[in-house]
Amino acid sequence: MKKSFDVAIIGGGINGSSIAYQLSKLGKKVVMIEKNHLACEASSAAAGMLAAQAEIEDDGPFFQLALKSQAMFSSLSNELFEITGIDIEFVRKGMIKIAETEEIAKEVRQQAAFQRLWDPEIEWLDSQSIRELEPSLSPDVAGGMFIPNDGHVQPAKLSSAYAKAAEQFGATILKNTEVFSFNYENDRVNGVKTTIGNIDCNQVVLATGAWASKLMRETGLDLSVYPVKGECFSVKTDIPIINRTIFSDKRCYLVPKRNGEILIGATQIDHTFDKRVTPSGIATLVERASQLVPQIKDAPWERVWAGLRPQTGDGLPYLGEHPLWKGLFIAAGHYRNGILLSPVTGMLMADLLDGRPDENLLSAFRIDRHKTWVH
C-alpha cells in the first residue's frame, strides 16, 4: 500500500465517509482510516431521521445548514445508487411532531407558523385530523405539526454508499487501523502515526465523533466534544402500525422502515462511553412510545441497542481548520444531526480543503469560536 496521500481522514463514520466521497470526486488521493469497522458507532445506531424542522426550532446558521443538507438527499440518493448500486432507502412520507397536551399544542402551533416560512406545506393538525392521517395514534394527543416533506434514510446503508462511492473514485479505506498521533513539520500537520506505521499527507481531517477531543488535546485544543448515550429498541410487524415518523418533545421518536421495523428512541445520558443497554432505559422508552401509539406495547419485539452521539458545549458542530496547525481540519460534534448533516458536511469540507471555503456557511462553526486551549 502506498503511504502518501493528499488527504487522510480519521474516522470511518458517516461524515468521514461523506467527506472521503466528495474529496475523491474532486480527484484527491484520499485515505480513510477507521480503528474498527466502518460506521460502527453513532452512524449505525441512528434512526436516520432528516428532521431539520422538528428538532431545530430557531432560525440561524445551524438551521440554515440543516435545511440545505436536507434538500440534498433526493439527488444524493439517486447519485449514490448510480455509482454503487446501494439503495439508501430514502423515504419521504413526512413527519408528525406530536403535542401531547393542550399546553404543548400552543408551542407546536407557533412552531408550525414559523416553519411555514420555509415550507408552506407544513400545517398544524388537531387531534381528530392527525388521527385521520395516522389512525394508530392515541386519542389523547392534542394534535401535531405535519411536515409532509420530511423523511428518513437507512444510516448504515448511506454510510456504506458514501464509502463505496469514495472507493470507486480511487479512495483507500483502512479498517482496524488506529491513529494515535499526528506528524508535525514547522506549523503544519503533514501526516498521521498509525498502528501500521506513518502515513504522509498534505492535509488531515479528524472526523471521529464523540472521540474527537482525544486527539485534539495533543494539539493544544479542547474541543469540548463529549458522548451522549442513547438507548433504542425496535419492533417489527407484517402490517404497518404507522406510515410516518412520529416525533415527540418528550424525546421519543418512532421511525417506520421499509422492512416493517419501527425504530424507537432514544434515552439521553451525558458523558459516558458505556454503550450497555439498561432495562430502565428501555422501559422508559416503551412507556413513552405506547402513550403515543398504544399498539407498540403488543407489537413483536425485534432488538435493542445503544449509540454515542457527539455533543459539543454550545450544541453546534465543529467544521473548519485548526487555528494553530495548518493542514489539520475537524468535522465533529454533530450530535443528533449527523445523518441529516452528512451531505452538506462532505461538500463544505471538500470545498474547504480544496481552497474554496464557503465562509458564509462555515463561520458559525469555526474551531476557535471558544478559544479553549489545553495548558
Short mmCIF file of C-alpha atoms in Angstrom, two decimals:
data_model
loop_
_atom_site.label_atom_id
_atom_site.label_comp_id
_atom_site.label_asym_id
_atom_site.label_seq_id
_atom_site.Cartn_x
_atom_site.Cartn_y
_atom_site.Cartn_z
CA MET A 1 0.00 0.00 0.00
CA LYS A 2 1.24 3.47 -0.81
CA LYS A 3 1.67 5.63 2.28
CA SER A 4 1.48 9.10 0.76
CA PHE A 5 -1.85 10.82 0.09
CA ASP A 6 -3.36 14.23 -0.49
CA VAL A 7 -5.76 13.80 2.45
CA ALA A 8 -6.01 11.42 5.38
CA ILE A 9 -9.43 11.21 7.04
CA ILE A 10 -9.51 9.84 10.57
CA GLY A 11 -12.83 8.14 11.27
CA GLY A 12 -14.96 5.90 9.10
CA GLY A 13 -18.39 7.05 10.23
CA ILE A 14 -21.00 8.67 8.06
CA ASN A 15 -19.38 12.12 7.97
CA GLY A 16 -15.87 10.81 7.42
CA SER A 17 -17.20 8.71 4.55
CA SER A 18 -19.13 11.64 3.08
CA ILE A 19 -16.00 13.81 3.15
CA ALA A 20 -13.97 11.00 1.56
CA TYR A 21 -16.53 10.70 -1.22
CA GLN A 22 -16.64 14.41 -2.01
CA LEU A 23 -12.85 14.79 -1.93
CA SER A 24 -12.36 11.73 -4.13
CA LYS A 25 -14.80 13.17 -6.65
CA LEU A 26 -12.52 16.20 -6.85
CA GLY A 27 -9.64 13.93 -7.82
CA LYS A 28 -7.87 13.98 -4.44
CA LYS A 29 -5.86 10.94 -3.33
CA VAL A 30 -7.69 10.06 -0.13
CA VAL A 31 -7.16 7.52 2.63
CA MET A 32 -9.85 6.99 5.27
CA ILE A 33 -8.65 5.34 8.47
CA GLU A 34 -11.04 3.58 10.86
CA LYS A 35 -9.95 1.89 14.08
CA ASN A 36 -12.75 -0.69 13.90
CA HIS A 37 -15.18 -1.30 11.03
CA LEU A 38 -16.98 1.40 9.06
CA ALA A 39 -20.00 3.13 10.64
CA CYS A 40 -19.61 1.09 13.82
CA GLU A 41 -20.59 3.82 16.27
CA ALA A 42 -23.19 6.62 16.10
CA SER A 43 -23.73 6.20 12.35
CA SER A 44 -25.15 2.69 12.67
CA ALA A 45 -27.06 3.42 15.89
CA ALA A 46 -29.07 6.32 14.45
CA ALA A 47 -32.65 6.06 13.24
CA GLY A 48 -31.89 8.09 10.10
CA MET A 49 -34.34 10.96 10.59
CA LEU A 50 -33.83 14.07 8.48
CA ALA A 51 -35.68 16.23 10.97
CA ALA A 52 -34.45 19.74 10.27
CA GLN A 53 -37.80 21.33 11.01
CA ALA A 54 -38.83 19.23 14.00
CA GLU A 55 -35.67 19.32 16.08
CA ILE A 56 -34.33 22.81 15.26
CA GLU A 57 -36.80 25.48 16.28
CA ASP A 58 -34.91 28.76 15.75
CA ASP A 59 -33.58 30.40 12.62
CA GLY A 60 -29.83 30.83 12.41
CA PRO A 61 -26.71 29.32 10.82
CA PHE A 62 -27.37 25.82 12.18
CA PHE A 63 -30.96 25.76 10.94
CA GLN A 64 -29.96 27.04 7.51
CA LEU A 65 -27.19 24.43 7.33
CA ALA A 66 -29.71 21.72 8.18
CA LEU A 67 -32.21 22.91 5.56
CA LYS A 68 -29.51 22.99 2.90
CA SER A 69 -28.40 19.47 3.74
CA GLN A 70 -31.94 18.10 3.91
CA ALA A 71 -32.63 19.41 0.39
CA MET A 72 -29.64 17.44 -0.96
CA PHE A 73 -30.96 13.96 -0.11
CA SER A 74 -33.22 13.37 -3.10
CA SER A 75 -30.49 13.88 -5.70
CA LEU A 76 -27.87 12.27 -3.44
CA SER A 77 -29.94 9.11 -3.18
CA ASN A 78 -30.05 8.77 -6.96
CA GLU A 79 -26.38 9.71 -7.35
CA LEU A 80 -25.13 7.12 -4.85
CA PHE A 81 -27.36 4.41 -6.31
CA GLU A 82 -25.99 5.03 -9.80
CA ILE A 83 -22.40 4.84 -8.57
CA THR A 84 -22.68 1.99 -6.06
CA GLY A 85 -25.97 0.17 -6.57
CA ILE A 86 -26.77 0.77 -2.87
CA ASP A 87 -30.29 1.95 -2.10
CA ILE A 88 -30.05 4.21 0.98
CA GLU A 89 -33.84 3.79 1.41
CA PHE A 90 -34.65 7.46 1.26
CA VAL A 91 -38.32 7.71 2.25
CA ARG A 92 -40.21 10.99 2.22
CA LYS A 93 -43.66 10.32 3.68
CA GLY A 94 -43.49 13.13 6.21
CA MET A 95 -43.16 13.53 9.94
CA ILE A 96 -45.61 14.47 12.68
CA LYS A 97 -44.31 16.43 15.64
CA ILE A 98 -46.73 15.49 18.38
CA ALA A 99 -48.25 17.79 21.00
CA GLU A 100 -49.27 15.58 23.92
CA THR A 101 -51.18 18.29 25.82
CA GLU A 102 -53.05 21.49 25.08
CA GLU A 103 -50.26 23.47 26.71
CA ILE A 104 -47.65 21.92 24.40
CA ALA A 105 -50.05 22.38 21.48
CA LYS A 106 -49.72 26.16 21.80
CA GLU A 107 -45.96 25.89 21.35
CA VAL A 108 -46.18 23.46 18.45
CA ARG A 109 -48.74 25.65 16.67
CA GLN A 110 -46.29 28.55 16.92
CA GLN A 111 -43.52 26.33 15.55
CA ALA A 112 -45.74 25.36 12.63
CA ALA A 113 -46.39 29.02 11.82
CA PHE A 114 -42.64 29.73 11.91
CA GLN A 115 -41.73 26.70 9.83
CA ARG A 116 -44.20 27.66 7.11
CA LEU A 117 -41.81 30.49 6.27
CA TRP A 118 -39.52 27.77 4.87
CA ASP A 119 -42.09 25.21 3.75
CA PRO A 120 -45.67 26.43 3.11
CA GLU A 121 -46.93 22.83 3.10
CA ILE A 122 -46.31 22.44 6.84
CA GLU A 123 -49.54 22.60 8.83
CA TRP A 124 -50.98 22.25 12.30
CA LEU A 125 -53.47 19.39 12.68
CA ASP A 126 -55.86 18.99 15.61
CA SER A 127 -56.36 15.67 17.39
CA GLN A 128 -59.06 14.39 15.03
CA SER A 129 -57.24 15.42 11.85
CA ILE A 130 -53.95 13.93 12.96
CA ARG A 131 -55.60 10.59 13.74
CA GLU A 132 -57.20 10.57 10.30
CA LEU A 133 -53.64 10.76 8.98
CA GLU A 134 -52.26 8.17 11.45
CA PRO A 135 -55.16 6.17 12.97
CA SER A 136 -52.90 4.31 15.42
CA LEU A 137 -52.06 7.47 17.34
CA SER A 138 -53.54 7.74 20.81
CA PRO A 139 -56.80 9.71 21.03
CA ASP A 140 -55.23 11.56 23.96
CA VAL A 141 -52.79 13.54 21.79
CA ALA A 142 -53.78 17.16 21.39
CA GLY A 143 -52.56 17.48 17.81
CA GLY A 144 -49.35 17.96 15.93
CA MET A 145 -47.31 19.70 13.27
CA PHE A 146 -47.36 17.78 10.00
CA ILE A 147 -44.17 18.16 7.97
CA PRO A 148 -45.04 16.43 4.67
CA ASN A 149 -41.63 16.84 3.03
CA ASP A 150 -39.60 15.34 5.86
CA GLY A 151 -38.12 11.87 5.52
CA HIS A 152 -35.54 9.36 6.67
CA VAL A 153 -32.86 7.00 5.37
CA GLN A 154 -31.09 3.83 6.46
CA PRO A 155 -27.92 5.28 8.04
CA ALA A 156 -25.78 2.15 7.71
CA LYS A 157 -26.61 1.92 4.01
CA LEU A 158 -25.96 5.63 3.49
CA SER A 159 -22.59 5.34 5.19
CA SER A 160 -21.72 2.25 3.12
CA ALA A 161 -22.75 4.05 -0.07
CA TYR A 162 -20.53 7.04 0.72
CA ALA A 163 -17.56 4.75 1.41
CA LYS A 164 -18.09 2.56 -1.64
CA ALA A 165 -18.53 5.62 -3.87
CA ALA A 166 -15.29 7.06 -2.48
CA GLU A 167 -13.53 3.80 -3.37
CA GLN A 168 -14.99 3.98 -6.87
CA PHE A 169 -13.24 7.33 -7.24
CA GLY A 170 -9.95 5.91 -6.00
CA ALA A 171 -10.03 6.34 -2.21
CA THR A 172 -8.19 3.86 0.02
CA ILE A 173 -10.00 2.62 3.13
CA LEU A 174 -8.07 1.19 6.07
CA LYS A 175 -10.13 -0.69 8.66
CA ASN A 176 -8.96 -1.95 12.05
CA THR A 177 -6.25 0.71 11.96
CA GLU A 178 -5.92 3.26 14.73
CA VAL A 179 -4.42 6.73 14.51
CA PHE A 180 -2.70 7.63 17.78
CA SER A 181 -0.85 10.83 16.87
CA PHE A 182 -0.08 13.41 14.19
CA ASN A 183 3.16 14.16 12.37
CA TYR A 184 4.25 17.79 12.52
CA GLU A 185 6.62 19.93 10.49
CA ASN A 186 7.08 23.60 11.38
CA ASP A 187 3.48 24.90 11.75
CA ARG A 188 1.83 22.12 9.74
CA VAL A 189 0.42 18.67 10.25
CA ASN A 190 1.72 16.54 7.38
CA GLY A 191 0.77 13.02 8.35
CA VAL A 192 -0.52 10.60 10.97
CA LYS A 193 1.01 7.88 13.09
CA THR A 194 -0.98 4.67 13.00
CA THR A 195 -0.80 1.09 14.20
CA ILE A 196 0.52 0.10 10.76
CA GLY A 197 3.09 2.90 10.54
CA ASN A 198 3.30 6.51 9.43
CA ILE A 199 1.09 7.84 6.63
CA ASP A 200 2.20 11.04 4.90
CA CYS A 201 -0.32 13.50 3.53
CA ASN A 202 -0.82 17.18 2.78
CA GLN A 203 -4.00 17.52 4.86
CA VAL A 204 -5.71 15.63 7.70
CA VAL A 205 -9.40 15.62 8.61
CA LEU A 206 -10.45 14.49 12.08
CA ALA A 207 -13.97 13.02 11.96
CA THR A 208 -14.09 10.74 14.98
CA GLY A 209 -17.37 11.84 16.54
CA ALA A 210 -17.54 11.55 20.32
CA TRP A 211 -13.82 10.65 20.41
CA ALA A 212 -12.63 13.84 18.67
CA SER A 213 -11.39 15.55 21.82
CA LYS A 214 -8.83 12.81 22.50
CA LEU A 215 -6.53 13.57 19.56
CA MET A 216 -7.21 17.29 19.67
CA ARG A 217 -5.72 17.65 23.15
CA GLU A 218 -2.36 16.71 21.65
CA THR A 219 -2.57 19.86 19.51
CA GLY A 220 -3.32 22.13 22.47
CA LEU A 221 -7.03 22.50 21.77
CA ASP A 222 -10.00 21.36 23.86
CA LEU A 223 -12.93 20.79 21.50
CA SER A 224 -15.45 20.16 24.31
CA VAL A 225 -16.89 17.22 22.35
CA TYR A 226 -18.45 14.65 24.67
CA PRO A 227 -20.57 11.49 24.29
CA VAL A 228 -24.32 11.36 24.93
CA LYS A 229 -25.54 7.79 25.19
CA GLY A 230 -28.85 6.94 23.55
CA GLU A 231 -30.63 3.62 24.08
CA CYS A 232 -33.11 2.39 21.45
CA PHE A 233 -35.34 -0.56 20.64
CA SER A 234 -37.42 -1.72 17.71
CA VAL A 235 -40.50 -3.74 16.92
CA LYS A 236 -41.41 -5.36 13.62
CA THR A 237 -44.84 -6.09 12.17
CA ASP A 238 -46.17 -7.54 8.93
CA ILE A 239 -48.85 -4.83 8.67
CA PRO A 240 -47.60 -1.27 9.28
CA ILE A 241 -48.70 0.36 12.53
CA ILE A 242 -47.64 3.83 11.36
CA ASN A 243 -46.61 5.19 7.97
CA ARG A 244 -44.88 8.39 9.02
CA THR A 245 -42.25 9.32 11.56
CA ILE A 246 -43.72 10.30 14.91
CA PHE A 247 -41.61 12.73 16.93
CA SER A 248 -42.32 13.96 20.44
CA ASP A 249 -40.68 16.68 22.50
CA LYS A 250 -40.55 14.09 25.28
CA ARG A 251 -37.52 12.83 23.33
CA CYS A 252 -39.25 9.81 21.93
CA TYR A 253 -39.44 9.10 18.22
CA LEU A 254 -40.85 6.27 16.13
CA VAL A 255 -39.44 5.78 12.64
CA PRO A 256 -41.12 3.19 10.35
CA LYS A 257 -38.73 1.47 7.94
CA ARG A 258 -39.49 -0.28 4.65
CA ASN A 259 -38.93 -3.75 6.12
CA GLY A 260 -41.72 -3.31 8.69
CA GLU A 261 -39.41 -2.39 11.55
CA ILE A 262 -40.18 0.64 13.71
CA LEU A 263 -37.12 2.18 15.35
CA ILE A 264 -37.88 3.80 18.71
CA GLY A 265 -35.53 6.01 20.70
CA ALA A 266 -33.80 7.45 22.48
CA THR A 267 -32.67 7.93 26.04
CA GLN A 268 -30.12 10.62 26.85
CA ILE A 269 -27.22 10.06 29.25
CA ASP A 270 -24.37 12.58 29.07
CA HIS A 271 -20.64 11.98 29.44
CA THR A 272 -20.46 8.21 29.21
CA PHE A 273 -18.81 5.83 26.76
CA ASP A 274 -20.69 2.87 28.25
CA LYS A 275 -22.94 1.52 25.48
CA ARG A 276 -24.62 -1.18 27.54
CA VAL A 277 -28.42 -1.14 27.32
CA THR A 278 -30.34 -0.90 30.61
CA PRO A 279 -33.80 -2.28 31.47
CA SER A 280 -34.81 1.09 32.96
CA GLY A 281 -33.87 2.95 29.79
CA ILE A 282 -35.80 0.63 27.51
CA ALA A 283 -38.77 0.51 29.91
CA THR A 284 -38.97 4.31 29.79
CA LEU A 285 -38.97 4.26 26.00
CA VAL A 286 -41.64 1.55 25.85
CA GLU A 287 -43.86 3.59 28.15
CA ARG A 288 -43.40 6.80 26.17
CA ALA A 289 -43.89 5.14 22.79
CA SER A 290 -47.00 3.29 23.97
CA GLN A 291 -48.53 6.54 25.20
CA LEU A 292 -48.26 7.88 21.66
CA VAL A 293 -49.02 4.69 19.73
CA PRO A 294 -50.73 2.15 22.05
CA GLN A 295 -50.25 -0.77 19.62
CA ILE A 296 -46.50 -0.63 20.22
CA LYS A 297 -46.80 -2.49 23.54
CA ASP A 298 -48.27 -5.55 21.77
CA ALA A 299 -46.02 -5.47 18.68
CA PRO A 300 -43.40 -8.22 18.18
CA TRP A 301 -40.06 -7.32 19.77
CA GLU A 302 -37.11 -7.06 17.38
CA ARG A 303 -33.91 -5.72 19.01
CA VAL A 304 -32.23 -3.25 21.40
CA TRP A 305 -29.04 -1.20 21.03
CA ALA A 306 -27.30 1.99 22.11
CA GLY A 307 -25.11 4.60 20.46
CA LEU A 308 -22.98 7.58 21.47
CA ARG A 309 -23.95 10.94 19.99
CA PRO A 310 -21.11 13.51 19.78
CA GLN A 311 -22.31 16.69 21.51
CA THR A 312 -20.46 19.99 21.96
CA GLY A 313 -20.56 22.67 24.63
CA ASP A 314 -22.76 25.01 22.58
CA GLY A 315 -24.61 22.35 20.58
CA LEU A 316 -23.01 23.30 17.26
CA PRO A 317 -20.65 21.07 15.27
CA TYR A 318 -17.04 21.95 14.57
CA LEU A 319 -16.30 22.40 10.86
CA GLY A 320 -13.04 24.03 9.89
CA GLU A 321 -9.27 24.24 10.09
CA HIS A 322 -7.30 24.05 13.31
CA PRO A 323 -6.42 27.59 14.49
CA LEU A 324 -2.78 26.69 15.24
CA TRP A 325 -1.80 23.84 12.93
CA LYS A 326 -2.20 24.31 9.19
CA GLY A 327 -3.42 21.34 7.23
CA LEU A 328 -5.41 19.92 10.16
CA PHE A 329 -9.19 20.08 9.82
CA ILE A 330 -12.02 18.97 12.10
CA ALA A 331 -15.56 17.82 11.32
CA ALA A 332 -17.10 16.62 14.56
CA GLY A 333 -19.81 17.28 17.14
CA HIS A 334 -22.94 16.77 15.01
CA TYR A 335 -24.89 15.36 18.00
CA ARG A 336 -28.40 14.23 16.90
CA ASN A 337 -27.98 15.55 13.36
CA GLY A 338 -25.07 13.57 11.96
CA ILE A 339 -27.13 11.74 9.34
CA LEU A 340 -29.02 14.86 8.32
CA LEU A 341 -25.87 16.97 8.03
CA SER A 342 -23.69 14.39 6.26
CA PRO A 343 -24.30 15.65 2.68
CA VAL A 344 -23.52 19.28 3.47
CA THR A 345 -20.62 18.34 5.75
CA GLY A 346 -18.97 16.37 2.96
CA MET A 347 -19.48 19.18 0.45
CA LEU A 348 -18.33 22.01 2.73
CA MET A 349 -15.25 20.20 3.99
CA ALA A 350 -14.23 19.11 0.49
CA ASP A 351 -14.53 22.68 -0.77
CA LEU A 352 -12.62 23.98 2.25
CA LEU A 353 -9.71 21.58 1.73
CA ASP A 354 -9.75 22.42 -1.98
CA GLY A 355 -9.23 26.10 -1.18
CA ARG A 356 -12.81 27.19 -1.88
CA PRO A 357 -14.32 27.74 1.58
CA ASP A 358 -17.93 28.86 1.94
CA GLU A 359 -17.31 31.39 4.69
CA ASN A 360 -20.98 32.32 5.00
CA LEU A 361 -21.93 28.78 5.97
CA LEU A 362 -18.79 27.87 7.90
CA SER A 363 -18.19 30.94 10.05
CA ALA A 364 -20.54 29.90 12.87
CA PHE A 365 -18.83 26.51 13.19
CA ARG A 366 -15.22 27.70 13.45
CA ILE A 367 -12.91 25.59 15.58
CA ASP A 368 -11.65 28.60 17.57
CA ARG A 369 -15.05 30.08 18.41
CA HIS A 370 -14.45 29.40 22.14
CA LYS A 371 -10.64 29.59 22.17
CA THR A 372 -10.37 26.85 24.76
CA TRP A 373 -6.76 25.76 24.96
CA VAL A 374 -5.17 22.89 26.83
CA HIS A 375 -2.32 24.01 29.08
#
